[in-house]
Amino acid sequence: MLLTIAPPAFAQYRVITGKVIDSSTNTPIPGVTVRVGGTRTGTTTDANGTFQVSVTASSHALLFSSIDYASQTVNLTDQTEITVKLAPTSEQLKGVEVISVGYGTMDKREVSSAITHVGNKELKTVAGNNPLMSLQGKVSGLTISNTSTADPNSSPSIQLRGVSSRNAGLGPLYVINGVPGGNIDNINQNDIESIDVLKGGAASAIYGTRGSNGVIIITTKKGTGDSKMEYNGYFSVDQLTMKPDILSASEFRKYRVNASPSQGIDYGASTNWLKSVTRSAAYGQKHTLQISGGTPYDNFFASADYRNANGIDLRAYKKEYGARINLNHTSKSDVYTVSLNVAPRYMHTSNSDQGNFNNAITLNPTQPIYDSTGYHYLNTGFFANNPVENAKLIKSEAEIKELDMSASLKVNILKNLYSTVTVSNIKSSYKNLNFSPSTLSTIVHSGQVTKTNYASQEQKDNDQQNLEWTINYGLNLKKNHFKILGGYSYSYFNYQQFSANNYDFPFDVFTWNNLGSGTWNGGAAGNGQGAVASTQNDSRLAAFFGRINYDFDNKYILTASLRHEGSSKFGADKKWGDFPALSAAWRIIDEDFLKDKVSWLNDLKIRADYGITGNQDFDNYKSLLLYGPYGFFNFDGTTYQVYGPAQNINPSLGWEKAINFNVGIDFALFNSRLAGSINYYARTNKDLLGYYNVPLPPNPQSQTYTNVGKMKNSGFEVQMSGTAVQNKNFTYNLTLTAAYNNNKFVSFSNSLYQGAPYQDLASLPSPGTPGTIERLQEGHRIGEFYMLKSAGVDQDGKLLVYKKDGTVVTANQASADDKQFVGNGLPKFSGSLGNVFSYKNWDLNIFLRGNFGYSLFNMQAFYIGTPATQSDANTLKSAYDSKSKYSKLTNSATTGLASDYFLESGSFIKIDNVTLGYNLGINSRFLHHLRIYAAASNLHTFTHFKGGDPDLYPVNGLTPGVQSNLNFYPATIQLLGGVQVTF
């Protein structure tokens, strides 16, 4: 009887398999509870979002639930395989973003290190050359500085948590779609899905010798199950703002020509030189078309973009064409997933001549642009050339080609065990082209018969090849949860360069296209050994790494990682190094004594992390004994080129080491309407790279490149977001960032190498001999101004200064020994405030940003801001305004002597970006969504600084607060109008 009944009984059960994915991103969702309706039977999804459950014939539904997603019921028919899409709940906004942590992602609640996540909708609307300009002010502790934003070819300086080196690179490591060392210039802002900034040392340590300056992970958009096409286009215009207020021709005659004694010559013209070298408006446009679609198993994303932008100067422009393709295929049995990313880009640029603006603001305005011979010949003033002629006749162009490719294969070996192999290739090619014609007035009027015209070409190629192999394993034992990562990484870097130049071409029309026709180098005269040059160098990087994430009951989180890495750049005794990290977090909100006990507290987590990172961003072959040319030697009638040791060997050359410590707290209050994080960090950078004097002999050269020195950075960071008003038709959201940084240069020496206790930096150019105005000294902050301390102006218009003994003398009677520390060019505080208003279909974003607590050296006032400015040069109007302190400096005896008389507060608050948009949902088979928007950048700056926009002064690097040359590029207001359409 039992044998007869058993088969029908067993036949009542069947197995259903499936996968649960996020409805908005199509990514798998682990940990989802799958319960058979009407029973207690169920299971949970694994790390790949897959599940398997047995049901009876009477089972009618499966119930899917997760704390982060809206619950869903799926009715059962006769299917045995299903795919379920869960929609994120509204609560996800405040606490459960998916964060890239390096070689993987984690729920924000699981993160135990300092990481800031920025979604694509939070990025600013700007027409910038670099996508990170849209991130400016969005991440506390991340400084993005660009001193020529209106130049379409300019690139910002990126620095995280202060200066970290004195001779190696200061920028962060970019990881794009999981590929370390990605090319940030080959990213279209519209393609970005999210940006994660790894600030804590524990998070960055997984990248070893490249993690000291932080890590920025950029994830681009991928295909989804919903087929759609999007167009995003804008037009922009830039116009000058906060430009130098210089004397007009009539004012120049009044104040300079008619002065006693005369300070200028009247040439009879009336020229606005600044206006003459500036476009009345610089126009730009950008268009992006994106197509995506597919299924959870096969999906794609394709993007194409075109940009054309002019600089505010006469010469600069940039045209670029780019594309990006992402393909993903997953087998139906979820055994493997294949992904392919390809991103080509082509750019043609004309480089700005930033020195032309300095020429324009210093030229005598009574000089004409043209005369009967053509361009007027200028031989007076600071630069003695015609800037309009230079801008229109001298060519400096570049052709840039970039190609990023990556492919990955992910194999699900077991339920919670998978392995991924990624291969990638990052290529960039730069062809630089320069030409100066023989018709320049400086050539014609000087009577030159050789070196009359000039042309050059330079080819530079970078090639980076990567292999990444990782294994991930997840294990849940009751309340104990483990995620284990192991991996291997290999990168090969190759750089090649070739250049050639020549003079005296028979025709200017050849430009750089017929270098062999020139007669100066390699021609009849054979005058140049520098006519051609070439080089090639390479390096290799290999690493083994591992990480363990453990949490108990989702409350106590511990993460440990170790990277063992070697580089061919290092000396024979220091090829390999270890970079450990440890972080821990406690989710206090989930403790029984707090959970559901305090109604206004929704999330509370404290965390701490410690990690050691490295910096190997220096030139190749620095550890090796290199040979170079030592001239020529004639022997027995034959000339031999002599080679000898050109660089000392250093087998102990290694990476700069950063020891990082961070403590922080994450919180959400008032039904998650206020959320944020607070961090304190301390970083010690050891074994800083630099050149040190060594004895001759036994060394063939007097200096060796080695690891010596130490500096420290510490600070506080605040990142907050909140909803101030929320009702049916109107919402008001705020974001706040604030950062405080303090640093100290500890030492230039160690037991083996003894360096001077200081290094003078920031040398100012002529006219005059101002010398250096900053000093990097042991025990002091970076960016310290070191110059004469002013004591006012005497009755003869001479600058008075203090000597070291406290006595007051005129500046020309003081010496370099009388210089003192008089201020600092590094901001102590930086912050931003974002305001987002939404009313029905309208949205308004007002973003404010500022730096505080630092000084700037007013370059304009120093060179052209006093009546004692060089004869026949133009000046600022303030030089003759009795209300200006600079008008008192009338005596040329102290001109060109730098003092803190020219230091001013650089603090500012800027209306950085305002964006107004209108969204319209359209129920049409052809069109689904339309957004029209307008944006304005750099609308107004509130500051007491008199030298123009303080944002044009660098605040990154070792010489913040000073422009070490006269290359002034003016600030602009940018207006932008655009449209976004979803088809």
Coordinates of N, CA and C in Angstrom, one line a residue, residues 184-343:
I184 N 40.5 59.4 -17.4 CA 39.4 60.3 -17.0 C 39.0 61.2 -18.1
D185 N 39.9 61.5 -19.1 CA 39.6 62.4 -20.2 C 38.6 61.7 -21.2
N186 N 38.5 60.4 -21.1 CA 37.6 59.6 -22.0 C 36.3 59.3 -21.4
I187 N 35.7 60.2 -20.7 CA 34.4 60.0 -20.0 C 33.5 61.2 -20.4
N188 N 32.4 60.8 -20.9 CA 31.3 61.8 -21.2 C 30.4 61.9 -19.9
Q189 N 30.3 63.1 -19.4 CA 29.5 63.2 -18.1 C 28.2 62.6 -18.2
N190 N 27.5 62.6 -19.3 CA 26.2 62.0 -19.5 C 26.2 60.5 -19.3
D191 N 27.3 59.9 -19.5 CA 27.4 58.4 -19.4 C 27.6 58.0 -18.0
I192 N 27.9 58.9 -17.0 CA 28.2 58.5 -15.7 C 27.0 58.1 -14.9
E193 N 27.0 56.9 -14.3 CA 26.0 56.4 -13.4 C 26.2 56.9 -12.0
S194 N 27.4 56.8 -11.5 CA 27.7 57.2 -10.1 C 29.2 57.4 -10.0
I195 N 29.6 58.1 -9.0 CA 31.0 58.3 -8.6 C 31.2 58.0 -7.1
D196 N 32.1 57.2 -6.8 CA 32.4 56.9 -5.4 C 33.8 57.3 -5.1
V197 N 34.0 58.1 -4.1 CA 35.3 58.6 -3.7 C 35.7 57.9 -2.4
L198 N 36.8 57.1 -2.6 CA 37.4 56.4 -1.4 C 38.4 57.2 -0.7
K199 N 38.0 57.7 0.5 CA 38.8 58.7 1.2 C 39.6 58.0 2.3
G200 N 39.0 57.0 2.9 CA 39.6 56.3 4.0 C 40.7 55.4 3.6
G201 N 41.8 55.3 4.4 CA 42.9 54.5 4.0 C 42.6 53.0 3.9
A202 N 41.6 52.5 4.7 CA 41.2 51.1 4.6 C 40.6 50.8 3.3
A203 N 39.8 51.7 2.7 CA 39.2 51.5 1.4 C 40.2 51.6 0.3
S204 N 41.1 52.6 0.4 CA 42.1 52.8 -0.7 C 43.2 51.7 -0.7
A205 N 43.5 51.1 0.5 CA 44.6 50.2 0.6 C 44.5 49.0 -0.3
I206 N 43.3 48.7 -0.8 CA 43.2 47.5 -1.7 C 43.9 47.8 -3.0
Y207 N 44.2 49.1 -3.3 CA 44.9 49.5 -4.5 C 46.4 49.8 -4.2
G208 N 46.9 49.5 -3.0 CA 48.3 49.4 -2.7 C 49.1 50.7 -3.1
T209 N 50.1 50.5 -4.0 CA 51.0 51.6 -4.3 C 50.4 52.8 -5.0
R210 N 49.2 52.7 -5.4 CA 48.5 53.8 -6.1 C 47.4 54.4 -5.3
G211 N 47.3 54.0 -4.0 CA 46.1 54.5 -3.2 C 46.4 55.7 -2.3
S212 N 47.6 56.2 -2.2 CA 47.9 57.2 -1.2 C 47.1 58.5 -1.4
N213 N 46.8 58.9 -2.6 CA 46.1 60.1 -2.9 C 44.6 59.9 -3.0
G214 N 44.1 58.8 -2.5 CA 42.7 58.5 -2.6 C 42.3 57.8 -4.0
V215 N 41.1 57.3 -4.0 CA 40.7 56.6 -5.2 C 39.3 57.1 -5.6
I216 N 39.1 57.4 -6.9 CA 37.8 57.8 -7.4 C 37.3 56.7 -8.4
I217 N 36.2 56.1 -8.0 CA 35.6 55.0 -8.8 C 34.5 55.6 -9.6
I218 N 34.6 55.5 -10.9 CA 33.5 56.0 -11.8 C 32.8 54.8 -12.5
T219 N 31.5 54.7 -12.3 CA 30.7 53.6 -12.9 C 29.9 54.3 -14.0
T220 N 30.0 53.8 -15.2 CA 29.2 54.3 -16.3 C 27.9 53.5 -16.4
K221 N 26.9 54.0 -17.2 CA 25.6 53.4 -17.3 C 25.7 52.1 -18.1
K222 N 24.8 51.2 -17.7 CA 24.7 49.9 -18.4 C 23.3 49.7 -18.9
G223 N 23.2 48.6 -19.7 CA 21.9 48.3 -20.3 C 20.9 47.9 -19.2
T224 N 19.6 48.1 -19.5 CA 18.5 47.6 -18.6 C 17.5 46.8 -19.4
G225 N 16.6 46.3 -18.7 CA 15.5 45.5 -19.4 C 14.6 46.3 -20.2
D226 N 14.6 47.7 -19.9 CA 13.6 48.6 -20.6 C 14.4 49.2 -21.7
S227 N 13.8 49.0 -22.9 CA 14.4 49.6 -24.1 C 14.1 51.1 -24.2
K228 N 15.1 51.9 -24.4 CA 14.8 53.4 -24.5 C 16.0 54.1 -25.2
M229 N 15.7 55.2 -25.7 CA 16.7 56.1 -26.3 C 16.6 57.5 -25.7
E230 N 17.7 58.1 -25.4 CA 17.7 59.4 -24.8 C 18.6 60.3 -25.6
Y231 N 18.2 61.5 -25.7 CA 19.0 62.6 -26.3 C 19.2 63.7 -25.2
N232 N 20.5 64.1 -25.1 CA 20.8 65.2 -24.2 C 21.7 66.2 -25.0
G233 N 21.2 67.4 -25.1 CA 22.0 68.4 -25.9 C 22.0 69.8 -25.2
Y234 N 23.0 70.5 -25.4 CA 23.0 71.9 -24.8 C 23.8 72.8 -25.7
F235 N 23.6 74.1 -25.5 CA 24.4 75.2 -26.1 C 24.8 76.1 -24.9
S236 N 26.1 76.5 -25.0 CA 26.6 77.3 -23.9 C 27.3 78.6 -24.4
V237 N 27.4 79.6 -23.6 CA 28.1 80.8 -23.9 C 28.9 81.3 -22.7
D238 N 30.1 81.7 -22.9 CA 30.9 82.2 -21.8 C 31.2 83.7 -22.1
Q239 N 31.1 84.5 -21.0 CA 31.5 85.9 -21.1 C 32.3 86.3 -19.9
L240 N 33.2 87.3 -20.2 CA 34.2 87.7 -19.1 C 33.4 88.2 -17.9
T241 N 34.0 87.9 -16.7 CA 33.6 88.5 -15.5 C 34.8 88.7 -14.6
M242 N 34.7 89.7 -13.7 CA 35.7 90.0 -12.8 C 37.1 90.3 -13.5
K243 N 37.0 90.9 -14.7 CA 38.2 91.2 -15.5 C 39.0 92.4 -14.9
P244 N 40.3 92.4 -15.1 CA 41.1 93.5 -14.6 C 40.6 94.9 -15.1
D245 N 40.5 95.8 -14.2 CA 40.0 97.2 -14.6 C 41.2 98.0 -14.8
I246 N 41.7 98.0 -16.1 CA 42.9 98.7 -16.5 C 42.6 100.1 -17.1
L247 N 43.6 100.9 -17.2 CA 43.5 102.3 -17.7 C 43.1 102.2 -19.2
S248 N 42.1 103.1 -19.6 CA 41.8 103.3 -21.0 C 42.9 104.2 -21.6
A249 N 42.9 104.4 -22.9 CA 43.9 105.2 -23.6 C 43.9 106.6 -23.0
S250 N 42.7 107.2 -22.9 CA 42.6 108.6 -22.3 C 43.1 108.6 -20.9
E251 N 42.8 107.6 -20.1 CA 43.3 107.6 -18.7 C 44.8 107.4 -18.7
F252 N 45.3 106.6 -19.6 CA 46.7 106.3 -19.6 C 47.5 107.7 -19.9
R253 N 46.9 108.4 -20.8 CA 47.6 109.7 -21.1 C 47.5 110.6 -19.9
K254 N 46.4 110.6 -19.2 CA 46.3 111.5 -18.1 C 47.2 111.1 -16.9
Y255 N 47.2 109.8 -16.6 CA 48.0 109.4 -15.4 C 49.4 108.9 -15.7
R256 N 49.7 108.4 -16.9 CA 51.0 107.9 -17.2 C 51.8 108.8 -18.1
V257 N 51.3 109.2 -19.2 CA 52.0 110.1 -20.1 C 52.3 111.5 -19.5
N258 N 51.3 112.0 -18.9 CA 51.4 113.4 -18.4 C 51.9 113.4 -16.9
A259 N 52.4 112.3 -16.4 CA 52.9 112.3 -15.1 C 54.3 113.0 -15.1
S260 N 54.7 113.4 -13.9 CA 56.0 114.1 -13.8 C 56.9 113.3 -12.8
P261 N 57.9 112.6 -13.2 CA 58.3 112.4 -14.6 C 57.3 111.5 -15.4
S262 N 57.4 111.6 -16.7 CA 56.5 110.8 -17.5 C 56.7 109.3 -17.4
Q263 N 55.6 108.5 -17.3 CA 55.7 107.1 -17.1 C 55.2 106.4 -18.4
G264 N 55.1 107.1 -19.5 CA 54.6 106.4 -20.7 C 54.7 107.3 -21.9
I265 N 54.6 106.7 -23.1 CA 54.7 107.5 -24.4 C 53.3 107.4 -25.0
D266 N 52.9 108.5 -25.6 CA 51.6 108.5 -26.4 C 51.9 108.2 -27.8
Y267 N 51.4 107.0 -28.3 CA 51.6 106.6 -29.7 C 50.4 107.0 -30.6
G268 N 49.4 107.7 -30.0 CA 48.4 108.2 -30.8 C 47.1 107.4 -31.0
A269 N 47.1 106.1 -30.6 CA 46.0 105.3 -30.9 C 45.2 105.1 -29.6
S270 N 44.0 104.5 -29.7 CA 43.2 104.1 -28.5 C 42.8 102.7 -28.7
T271 N 43.5 101.8 -28.0 CA 43.3 100.4 -28.2 C 42.9 99.7 -26.8
N272 N 41.8 98.9 -26.9 CA 41.4 98.1 -25.7 C 42.0 96.7 -26.0
W273 N 43.3 96.5 -25.5 CA 44.0 95.3 -25.8 C 43.3 94.1 -25.2
L274 N 42.7 94.2 -24.1 CA 42.1 93.0 -23.5 C 40.9 92.6 -24.3
K275 N 40.1 93.6 -24.8 CA 39.0 93.3 -25.6 C 39.4 92.7 -27.0
S276 N 40.6 93.2 -27.4 CA 41.1 92.7 -28.7 C 41.5 91.3 -28.8
V277 N 42.0 90.7 -27.6 CA 42.4 89.3 -27.6 C 41.3 88.4 -27.0
T278 N 40.1 88.9 -26.8 CA 39.1 88.2 -26.2 C 37.9 88.0 -27.2
R279 N 37.3 86.9 -27.2 CA 36.1 86.7 -28.0 C 35.0 87.4 -27.2
S280 N 34.1 88.1 -27.9 CA 33.0 88.8 -27.2 C 32.1 87.8 -26.5
A281 N 32.0 86.6 -27.0 CA 31.4 85.5 -26.3 C 32.0 84.2 -26.9
A282 N 32.2 83.3 -26.0 CA 32.7 82.0 -26.4 C 31.6 80.9 -26.4
Y283 N 31.3 80.4 -27.6 CA 30.2 79.5 -27.7 C 30.6 78.0 -27.7
G284 N 29.7 77.2 -27.2 CA 30.0 75.8 -27.2 C 28.7 75.0 -27.3
Q285 N 28.8 73.8 -27.8 CA 27.7 72.9 -27.9 C 28.1 71.5 -27.6
K286 N 27.1 70.7 -27.1 CA 27.4 69.2 -26.9 C 26.1 68.5 -27.1
H287 N 26.2 67.3 -27.8 CA 25.1 66.5 -28.1 C 25.4 65.0 -27.7
T288 N 24.5 64.4 -27.0 CA 24.7 63.0 -26.6 C 23.5 62.2 -27.0
L289 N 23.7 61.1 -27.6 CA 22.6 60.1 -27.9 C 22.9 58.8 -27.3
Q290 N 21.9 58.3 -26.5 CA 22.1 57.0 -25.7 C 21.0 56.1 -26.1
I291 N 21.4 54.8 -26.3 CA 20.4 53.8 -26.6 C 20.7 52.6 -25.6
S292 N 19.7 52.1 -25.0 CA 19.8 50.9 -24.1 C 18.6 50.0 -24.2
G293 N 18.8 48.8 -23.8 CA 17.7 47.9 -23.8 C 18.2 46.4 -23.6
G294 N 17.3 45.5 -23.8 CA 17.6 44.1 -23.7 C 16.7 43.4 -22.6
T295 N 17.3 42.3 -22.1 CA 16.6 41.5 -21.1 C 17.5 41.4 -19.9
P296 N 17.1 40.8 -18.8 CA 18.0 40.6 -17.6 C 19.2 39.7 -18.0
Y297 N 19.1 38.9 -19.1 CA 20.1 38.1 -19.5 C 21.0 38.6 -20.6
D298 N 20.4 39.5 -21.5 CA 21.2 40.1 -22.6 C 20.8 41.5 -22.6
N299 N 21.7 42.4 -22.4 CA 21.4 43.9 -22.5 C 22.6 44.6 -23.0
F300 N 22.3 45.9 -23.4 CA 23.3 46.7 -24.0 C 23.1 48.2 -23.7
F301 N 24.1 48.9 -23.8 CA 24.1 50.4 -23.7 C 25.1 50.9 -24.7
A302 N 24.6 51.9 -25.5 CA 25.4 52.5 -26.5 C 25.3 54.0 -26.4
S303 N 26.3 54.7 -26.5 CA 26.3 56.2 -26.4 C 27.2 56.8 -27.4
A304 N 26.8 57.9 -28.0 CA 27.7 58.7 -28.9 C 27.6 60.2 -28.6
D305 N 28.7 60.9 -28.6 CA 28.6 62.3 -28.2 C 29.5 63.1 -29.1
Y306 N 29.1 64.4 -29.3 CA 29.9 65.4 -30.0 C 30.0 66.7 -29.3
R307 N 31.1 67.3 -29.2 CA 31.3 68.6 -28.5 C 32.2 69.5 -29.3
N308 N 31.8 70.7 -29.4 CA 32.5 71.8 -30.1 C 32.5 73.0 -29.2
A309 N 33.6 73.5 -28.7 CA 33.7 74.6 -27.8 C 34.8 75.5 -28.1
N310 N 34.6 76.8 -28.0 CA 35.7 77.8 -28.2 C 36.1 78.3 -26.8
G311 N 37.4 78.7 -26.7 CA 37.8 79.4 -25.5 C 37.5 80.9 -25.6
I312 N 37.6 81.5 -24.4 CA 37.3 83.0 -24.4 C 38.5 83.7 -25.1
D313 N 39.6 83.1 -25.3 CA 40.7 83.8 -26.1 C 40.5 83.5 -27.6
L314 N 41.3 84.1 -28.4 CA 41.0 84.1 -29.9 C 41.4 82.7 -30.5
R315 N 42.3 82.0 -29.8 CA 42.9 80.8 -30.5 C 42.3 79.5 -30.0
A316 N 41.9 79.4 -28.8 CA 41.5 78.1 -28.2 C 40.2 77.5 -28.8
Y317 N 40.2 76.3 -29.1 CA 38.9 75.6 -29.4 C 39.2 74.1 -29.2
K318 N 38.1 73.4 -29.1 CA 38.2 71.9 -29.0 C 37.0 71.3 -29.7
K319 N 37.3 70.3 -30.5 CA 36.2 69.5 -31.2 C 36.5 68.1 -30.8
E320 N 35.5 67.4 -30.4 CA 35.7 66.0 -30.0 C 34.5 65.1 -30.3
Y321 N 34.8 63.9 -30.6 CA 33.8 62.9 -31.0 C 34.0 61.6 -30.1
G322 N 33.0 61.1 -29.4 CA 33.3 60.0 -28.5 C 32.1 59.0 -28.6
A323 N 32.4 57.8 -28.2 CA 31.3 56.8 -28.2 C 31.6 55.8 -27.0
R324 N 30.6 55.1 -26.6 CA 30.8 54.1 -25.5 C 29.8 53.0 -25.8
I325 N 30.3 51.7 -25.7 CA 29.4 50.6 -25.9 C 29.6 49.6 -24.8
N326 N 28.5 49.2 -24.1 CA 28.6 48.2 -23.1 C 27.6 47.1 -23.4
L327 N 28.1 45.8 -23.5 CA 27.3 44.6 -23.8 C 27.4 43.6 -22.7
N328 N 26.3 43.0 -22.3 CA 26.3 42.1 -21.2 C 25.5 40.9 -21.6
H329 N 26.0 39.7 -21.4 CA 25.3 38.5 -21.7 C 25.4 37.5 -20.5
T330 N 24.3 37.0 -20.0 CA 24.3 36.0 -18.9 C 23.6 34.8 -19.4
S331 N 24.2 33.6 -19.2 CA 23.6 32.4 -19.6 C 22.3 32.1 -18.8
K332 N 21.3 31.5 -19.4 CA 20.0 31.3 -18.7 C 20.2 30.5 -17.5
S333 N 21.2 29.6 -17.4 CA 21.4 28.9 -16.2 C 22.3 29.6 -15.2
D334 N 22.6 30.8 -15.5 CA 23.4 31.7 -14.6 C 24.8 31.1 -14.4
V335 N 25.3 30.3 -15.3 CA 26.7 29.8 -15.1 C 27.7 30.8 -15.4
Y336 N 27.5 31.7 -16.3 CA 28.5 32.7 -16.6 C 27.9 34.0 -17.1
T337 N 28.7 35.1 -17.0 CA 28.3 36.4 -17.5 C 29.5 37.0 -18.3
V338 N 29.2 37.4 -19.5 CA 30.3 38.1 -20.3 C 29.9 39.5 -20.5
S339 N 30.9 40.4 -20.3 CA 30.7 41.8 -20.5 C 31.8 42.4 -21.3
L340 N 31.4 43.4 -22.1 CA 32.4 44.1 -23.0 C 32.1 45.6 -23.0
N341 N 33.2 46.3 -22.8 CA 33.1 47.8 -22.8 C 34.2 48.3 -23.8
V342 N 33.7 49.2 -24.7 CA 34.6 49.8 -25.7 C 34.2 51.3 -25.7
A343 N 35.3 52.2 -25.6 CA 35.0 53.6 -25.6 C 36.1 54.3 -26.4

